[in-house]
Coordinates of C-alpha atoms and ligand atoms in Angstrom, one line a residue:
M1136 CA -18.0 8.2 -10.5
S1137 CA -15.0 6.0 -10.3
E1138 CA -13.4 4.6 -13.4
T1139 CA -11.1 1.6 -13.6
I1140 CA -7.6 2.4 -14.8
I1141 CA -6.0 -1.0 -14.2
R1142 CA -7.9 -4.2 -14.7
I1143 CA -6.3 -7.5 -14.1
E1144 CA -8.3 -10.6 -15.0
H1145 CA -7.4 -14.2 -14.2
L1146 CA -3.7 -13.4 -14.2
C1147 CA -1.3 -16.3 -13.7
K1148 CA 2.4 -16.3 -13.7
T1149 CA 4.5 -19.5 -13.5
F1150 CA 8.3 -19.5 -13.5
G1151 CA 10.2 -22.5 -14.8
T1152 CA 8.9 -25.9 -15.7
G1153 CA 8.7 -29.4 -14.3
D1154 CA 10.0 -29.9 -10.7
G1155 CA 11.5 -26.4 -10.6
K1156 CA 8.1 -24.8 -11.4
V1157 CA 7.0 -21.9 -9.2
E1158 CA 3.5 -20.6 -9.4
A1159 CA 4.1 -17.1 -8.4
L1160 CA 0.6 -15.7 -9.2
K1161 CA -2.6 -17.7 -9.3
D1162 CA -5.8 -16.4 -10.9
I1163 CA -5.4 -12.8 -9.8
D1164 CA -8.4 -10.4 -10.3
L1165 CA -7.9 -6.8 -9.5
D1166 CA -9.5 -3.5 -10.4
I1167 CA -7.7 -0.3 -9.6
Q1168 CA -9.6 3.0 -9.9
K1169 CA -8.3 6.1 -11.5
G1170 CA -7.0 8.5 -8.9
E1171 CA -6.8 6.2 -6.0
I1172 CA -3.8 5.0 -3.9
F1173 CA -4.0 1.2 -4.0
G1174 CA -1.9 -1.0 -1.7
I1175 CA -0.7 -4.5 -2.4
I1176 CA 0.5 -6.0 0.8
G1177 CA 2.1 -9.4 1.5
L1178 CA 5.1 -11.0 3.1
S1179 CA 8.3 -11.8 1.3
G1180 CA 7.8 -14.2 -1.5
A1181 CA 4.1 -13.5 -1.7
G1182 CA 4.4 -12.5 -5.4
K1183 CA 4.2 -8.7 -5.0
S1184 CA 7.0 -7.8 -7.3
T1185 CA 5.9 -10.3 -9.9
L1186 CA 2.4 -8.8 -9.8
V1187 CA 3.7 -5.3 -10.2
R1188 CA 6.0 -6.3 -13.1
C1189 CA 3.0 -8.0 -14.7
I1190 CA 1.0 -4.8 -14.5
N1191 CA 3.5 -3.0 -16.8
L1192 CA 4.4 -6.2 -18.6
L1193 CA 8.0 -6.1 -17.7
E1194 CA 7.1 -9.7 -17.0
R1195 CA 4.8 -11.5 -19.5
P1196 CA 1.9 -13.2 -17.6
T1197 CA 1.6 -16.9 -18.3
S1198 CA -2.1 -16.4 -18.8
G1199 CA -4.8 -13.7 -18.1
K1200 CA -5.4 -10.2 -19.2
V1201 CA -4.0 -6.8 -18.1
T1202 CA -5.9 -3.8 -19.3
V1203 CA -4.7 -0.3 -18.6
N1204 CA -6.7 2.8 -19.6
G1205 CA -8.9 0.6 -21.7
Q1206 CA -6.0 -0.8 -23.7
E1207 CA -5.3 -4.5 -23.3
L1208 CA -1.6 -4.6 -22.8
T1209 CA -1.4 -8.4 -23.0
A1210 CA -2.6 -8.2 -26.6
L1211 CA 0.0 -5.7 -27.7
K1212 CA 3.1 -6.3 -29.8
E1213 CA 6.4 -5.1 -28.3
K1214 CA 6.5 -1.8 -30.1
D1215 CA 3.0 -0.7 -29.1
L1216 CA 3.7 -2.0 -25.6
R1217 CA 6.7 0.3 -25.3
K1218 CA 4.5 3.2 -26.1
A1219 CA 1.7 2.1 -23.8
R1220 CA 4.1 1.6 -20.9
R1221 CA 5.0 5.2 -21.0
G1222 CA 1.8 5.9 -19.2
M1223 CA 3.2 4.0 -16.2
S1224 CA 6.3 4.6 -14.2
M1225 CA 8.0 2.7 -11.5
I1226 CA 10.1 3.4 -8.4
F1227 CA 12.0 0.8 -6.4
Q1228 CA 13.5 0.1 -3.0
G1229 CA 17.0 0.6 -4.4
F1230 CA 16.2 3.9 -6.3
N1231 CA 18.1 2.7 -9.4
L1232 CA 19.6 6.1 -10.2
L1233 CA 22.4 6.5 -12.7
M1234 CA 25.5 7.1 -10.6
Q1235 CA 27.5 9.0 -13.2
R1236 CA 24.7 11.5 -13.8
T1237 CA 23.6 14.5 -11.7
A1238 CA 20.1 14.6 -10.2
L1239 CA 19.0 16.9 -13.0
E1240 CA 20.5 14.6 -15.7
N1241 CA 18.8 11.6 -14.1
I1242 CA 15.5 13.3 -14.3
C1243 CA 16.1 14.3 -17.9
F1244 CA 17.0 10.7 -18.9
P1245 CA 13.5 9.4 -19.7
L1246 CA 12.8 12.4 -21.9
E1247 CA 16.0 11.8 -23.8
L1248 CA 15.1 8.1 -24.3
S1249 CA 11.5 8.6 -25.3
G1250 CA 12.3 9.9 -28.8
L1251 CA 10.2 13.0 -27.9
K1252 CA 13.4 14.7 -27.3
G1253 CA 12.7 18.4 -27.6
E1254 CA 15.4 20.9 -26.9
K1255 CA 17.9 20.4 -24.0
G1256 CA 16.6 23.7 -22.5
W1257 CA 13.1 22.4 -22.5
R1258 CA 14.1 19.1 -20.9
E1259 CA 16.0 20.9 -18.2
K1260 CA 13.2 23.3 -17.5
R1261 CA 10.8 20.4 -17.0
A1262 CA 13.4 18.6 -14.8
G1263 CA 13.8 21.8 -12.8
E1264 CA 10.1 22.0 -12.1
L1265 CA 10.0 18.4 -11.0
L1266 CA 13.0 19.0 -8.7
E1267 CA 11.0 21.8 -7.2
M1268 CA 7.9 19.6 -6.8
V1269 CA 9.9 16.9 -4.9
G1270 CA 11.3 19.5 -2.7
L1271 CA 15.0 19.5 -3.8
P1272 CA 15.4 22.6 -6.0
D1273 CA 19.0 23.0 -4.8
K1274 CA 20.2 19.5 -5.7
A1275 CA 20.2 19.8 -9.5
D1276 CA 24.0 19.3 -9.7
A1277 CA 24.4 16.8 -6.9
Y1278 CA 25.4 13.2 -7.8
P1279 CA 23.5 10.3 -6.2
V1280 CA 26.5 9.5 -3.9
Q1281 CA 26.0 13.0 -2.4
L1282 CA 22.4 12.4 -1.6
S1283 CA 20.7 10.6 1.3
G1284 CA 18.3 7.7 0.8
G1285 CA 15.3 9.9 1.1
Q1286 CA 16.7 12.4 -1.3
K1287 CA 17.6 9.7 -3.8
Q1288 CA 14.0 8.4 -3.7
R1289 CA 12.8 12.0 -4.3
I1290 CA 15.0 12.2 -7.4
A1291 CA 13.7 8.8 -8.5
I1292 CA 10.1 10.0 -8.1
A1293 CA 10.9 13.1 -10.1
R1294 CA 12.4 11.0 -12.8
A1295 CA 9.4 8.6 -12.8
L1296 CA 7.2 11.6 -13.5
A1297 CA 9.4 13.3 -16.1
E1298 CA 8.1 11.4 -19.1
Y1299 CA 5.9 13.6 -21.3
P1300 CA 2.9 13.5 -21.2
Q1301 CA 3.1 12.8 -17.5
P1302 CA 2.5 9.2 -16.6
Q1303 CA -0.9 8.5 -15.1
V1304 CA 0.2 5.6 -13.0
L1305 CA 3.1 5.3 -10.5
L1306 CA 4.0 1.8 -9.4
C1307 CA 6.0 1.8 -6.2
D1308 CA 7.8 -1.5 -5.3
E1309 CA 8.8 -1.3 -1.6
A1310 CA 9.8 2.3 -2.3
T1311 CA 10.2 3.1 1.4
S1312 CA 11.6 -0.2 2.7
A1313 CA 15.2 1.0 2.8
L1314 CA 14.3 4.2 4.7
D1315 CA 14.0 5.1 8.3
P1316 CA 10.5 5.9 9.7
T1317 CA 10.8 9.7 9.5
T1318 CA 12.1 9.6 5.9
T1319 CA 9.4 7.0 5.1
Q1320 CA 6.8 9.4 6.3
S1321 CA 8.1 12.2 4.2
I1322 CA 8.2 10.0 1.0
L1323 CA 4.7 8.8 1.7
D1324 CA 3.6 12.5 2.1
L1325 CA 5.2 13.2 -1.3
L1326 CA 3.4 10.3 -2.9
K1327 CA 0.1 11.6 -1.5
K1328 CA 0.8 15.0 -2.8
I1329 CA 1.5 13.6 -6.3
N1330 CA -1.7 11.7 -6.1
R1331 CA -3.8 14.7 -5.0
E1332 CA -2.2 17.5 -7.0
L1333 CA -1.3 15.7 -10.2
G1334 CA -4.1 13.1 -10.2
V1335 CA -1.6 10.2 -10.6
T1336 CA -2.9 6.8 -9.6
V1337 CA -0.4 5.2 -7.2
V1338 CA 0.0 1.5 -6.6
V1339 CA 2.0 0.8 -3.5
I1340 CA 3.6 -2.6 -3.0
T1341 CA 4.8 -3.2 0.6
H1342 CA 5.2 -5.7 3.4
E1343 CA 4.4 -3.0 5.9
M1344 CA 0.8 -2.4 7.2
R1345 CA 2.0 1.0 8.4
V1346 CA 2.6 2.2 4.9
V1347 CA -0.8 1.0 3.8
E1348 CA -2.6 2.7 6.7
Q1349 CA -0.8 6.0 6.0
I1350 CA -1.7 6.5 2.4
C1351 CA -3.8 3.8 0.8
D1352 CA -7.5 4.0 0.0
R1353 CA -7.9 0.3 -0.7
V1354 CA -5.7 -2.7 -0.3
A1355 CA -5.3 -6.3 -1.5
V1356 CA -3.7 -8.9 0.7
L1357 CA -1.5 -11.2 -1.3
E1358 CA -0.2 -14.5 0.1
G1359 CA 1.1 -17.5 -1.8
G1360 CA 0.4 -15.9 -5.1
V1361 CA -3.3 -15.5 -4.3
I1362 CA -5.3 -12.4 -3.4
Q1363 CA -6.7 -13.5 0.0
E1364 CA -8.9 -10.4 0.5
Q1365 CA -9.3 -6.9 -0.8
G1366 CA -11.3 -3.9 0.1
D1367 CA -11.2 -0.5 1.9
V1368 CA -8.2 -0.1 4.2
S1369 CA -10.5 0.7 7.1
D1370 CA -12.6 -2.5 6.6
I1371 CA -9.6 -4.8 6.3
F1372 CA -8.0 -3.1 9.3
S1373 CA -10.9 -3.4 11.6
N1374 CA -12.2 -6.7 10.4
P1375 CA -9.7 -8.9 8.5
R1376 CA -11.7 -11.9 7.2
T1377 CA -8.8 -14.2 6.3
E1378 CA -5.9 -15.7 8.2
A1379 CA -3.5 -13.9 5.8
G1380 CA -5.2 -10.6 6.6
R1381 CA -5.1 -11.2 10.3
R1382 CA -1.4 -12.1 10.1
L1383 CA -0.6 -8.8 8.5
V1384 CA -3.0 -6.6 10.5
M1385 CA -2.2 -8.2 13.8
P1386 CA 1.4 -9.4 13.3
N1387 CA 1.7 -10.2 17.0
G1388 CA -1.2 -12.5 16.9
E1389 CA -4.2 -12.5 19.0
K1390 CA -3.8 -15.9 20.6
I1391 CA -3.7 -15.4 24.3
H1392 CA -4.1 -17.3 27.5
V1393 CA -7.1 -16.3 29.7
L1394 CA -8.9 -17.9 32.5
P1395 CA -11.6 -20.0 31.0
E1396 CA -14.3 -18.5 33.2
N1397 CA -13.7 -15.0 31.8
R1398 CA -16.1 -13.8 29.3
L1399 CA -14.4 -11.8 26.5
V1400 CA -15.5 -9.1 24.3
R1401 CA -13.8 -8.0 21.1
L1402 CA -14.1 -4.4 20.1
A1403 CA -13.5 -3.5 16.5
F1404 CA -12.7 0.1 16.0
N1405 CA -14.0 1.2 12.6
G1406 CA -13.4 4.9 12.7
A1407 CA -14.2 5.8 16.3
T1408 CA -12.9 9.1 17.4
S1409 CA -9.4 8.5 18.8
G1410 CA -8.4 9.6 22.2
E1411 CA -11.7 8.7 23.9
P1412 CA -10.7 6.9 27.0
I1413 CA -13.2 4.1 26.9
I1414 CA -11.9 2.0 29.7
A1415 CA -11.3 4.9 32.0
T1416 CA -14.8 6.3 31.3
L1417 CA -16.4 3.0 32.1
A1418 CA -14.5 2.8 35.4
A1419 CA -15.2 6.4 36.3
Q1420 CA -18.9 6.7 35.3
Q1421 CA -20.1 3.2 35.8
G1422 CA -17.7 1.8 38.3
I1423 CA -16.9 -1.1 36.0
C1424 CA -13.4 -2.4 35.6
L1425 CA -12.4 -4.2 32.4
N1426 CA -9.1 -6.0 31.7
I1427 CA -7.4 -5.2 28.5
I1428 CA -6.4 -8.7 27.3
S1429 CA -4.9 -7.5 24.0
A1430 CA -5.0 -4.4 21.9
D1431 CA -3.9 -3.7 18.4
T1432 CA -5.3 -0.4 17.5
R1433 CA -3.9 2.4 15.5
T1434 CA -4.9 6.0 14.6
I1435 CA -5.4 7.2 11.1
G1436 CA -6.1 10.9 11.1
D1437 CA -8.2 11.4 14.2
K1438 CA -9.9 8.0 13.9
S1439 CA -9.1 4.7 15.5
F1440 CA -8.9 1.4 13.7
G1441 CA -8.1 -2.1 14.8
T1442 CA -9.2 -4.4 17.6
M1443 CA -9.1 -4.7 21.3
V1444 CA -10.0 -7.7 23.4
L1445 CA -11.4 -7.0 26.9
G1446 CA -12.2 -9.3 29.8
L1447 CA -15.7 -8.7 31.2
P1448 CA -16.3 -8.6 34.9
Q1449 CA -17.3 -11.9 36.6
D1450 CA -20.5 -10.2 37.8
E1451 CA -23.2 -10.9 35.2
T1452 CA -25.0 -7.6 35.7
E1453 CA -21.9 -5.6 35.5
A1454 CA -20.8 -7.6 32.4
A1455 CA -24.2 -6.8 30.8
R1456 CA -24.0 -3.1 31.6
A1457 CA -20.5 -3.0 30.2
L1458 CA -21.6 -4.6 26.9
I1459 CA -24.5 -2.1 26.6
Y1460 CA -22.1 0.8 27.1
L1461 CA -19.5 -0.6 24.6
R1462 CA -22.2 -1.2 22.0
E1463 CA -23.3 2.4 22.1
I1464 CA -19.9 3.9 21.2
P1465 CA -20.1 5.3 17.7
G1466 CA -17.6 3.6 15.3
V1467 CA -17.1 0.6 17.6
T1468 CA -18.6 -2.8 17.3
A1469 CA -18.5 -5.1 20.3
E1470 CA -19.1 -8.8 20.2
E1471 CA -18.5 -11.6 22.6
V1472 CA -15.8 -14.0 21.6
T1473 CA -15.0 -17.5 22.4
D1474 CA -12.5 -18.4 19.7
L1475 CA -9.6 -16.7 21.5
V1476 CA -9.5 -19.0 24.4
Q1477 CA -6.9 -21.6 24.1
Ligands
LIG2414 N1 12.5 -14.8 -12.4 C1 12.1 -15.7 -11.5 N2 12.3 -17.0 -11.7 C2 11.9 -18.0 -10.9 N3 11.2 -17.7 -9.8 C3 10.9 -16.4 -9.5 C4 11.3 -15.3 -10.4 N4 10.9 -14.2 -9.8 C5 10.2 -14.5 -8.7 N5 10.2 -15.8 -8.5 C6 9.5 -16.6 -7.4 O1 8.2 -16.1 -7.4 C7 7.7 -16.0 -6.0 C8 7.3 -14.6 -5.8 O2 8.4 -13.7 -5.9 P1 8.3 -12.1 -5.8 O3 9.6 -11.5 -6.0 O4 7.2 -11.6 -6.6 O5 7.8 -11.9 -4.2 P2 7.7 -10.6 -3.4 O6 6.4 -10.7 -2.7 O7 8.0 -9.4 -4.2 O8 8.8 -10.8 -2.2 P3 9.8 -9.7 -1.5 O9 8.9 -9.1 -0.5 O10 10.8 -10.5 -0.9 O11 10.3 -8.8 -2.5 C9 8.9 -16.4 -5.2 O12 8.7 -17.8 -4.8 C10 10.1 -16.3 -6.1 O13 11.1 -17.2 -5.8
LIG2415 MG1 9.5 -7.9 -4.1

């Protein structure tokens, strides 16, 4: 049974007043389940950072409710809020490490602050274990300037988890946006490991679909301060229902020029086994040639998601046979389309 850990109801956030007023978030409703990796994706200015800052109430919502672990944060006084916030940690694009402190001292920092001080030896032992977990046991004495971007983010992740008891939620605001693709992958793998092994609920804020497809279970598409659509990553990927969703899933657009007499078919891959050469098989087994008009598919694990638009043969019988074949492929839906023709 899934259990809601973060519930956001009718959340609005407006900055400024009068002419300078910016409605950064409009009537946001969101439920994030315990133990999932939830993505919030949107372009620059969509309101992502504002939303994540409203989750831990670094930013006071203008109206609406935020409930975390059954506790309504929006109803708490500052002192109780500080305590409740400890259950949530955050990491950022810029890492935000203390430059004058070593990696180990950075990780110890939240423990020193929390009042739950304990002995120095105990703090350092815990920090050492976290260093081990993020894969940098030999960097205890390194200063941030001596670390690469990926290593800095690993230290920031260890610091985010250092609080005792361990935070249940990790909020990541563009945590991989400053990193190259390989380093991004390794940080995403680490977040996945933290989610699986420690049961931490992870909220990933990003402008990159790639990040969402790699690790998220569910995703909400944010644009103009409004959640345009939300659901399972595989659903939104294979069949975005809104313009905003399509813009993110198919950033290159699907608007194409085709000859008006061509019939088109759109294939939605919703978990088909990847690596099946559909077009080649049709040609080899049935002698039918299809044109690939556009393709935007990707592989998650060994499954394919996304869409492909094919031009059907002029010959009616061949076109019909091709459709029958395409419709029988497991994990693929095929429908004729007319809305792509300009
Ligand atoms: N403190 C603030 N005062 C006034 N306006 C703000 C403030 N913070 C954010 N905004 C505005 O709210 C809107 C959403 O900003 P936000 O930073 O949440 O977007 P974002 O999706 O995180 O963008 P990015 O991907 O560039 O980080 C923007 O129009 C921004 O200018
Ligand atoms: Mg932001």
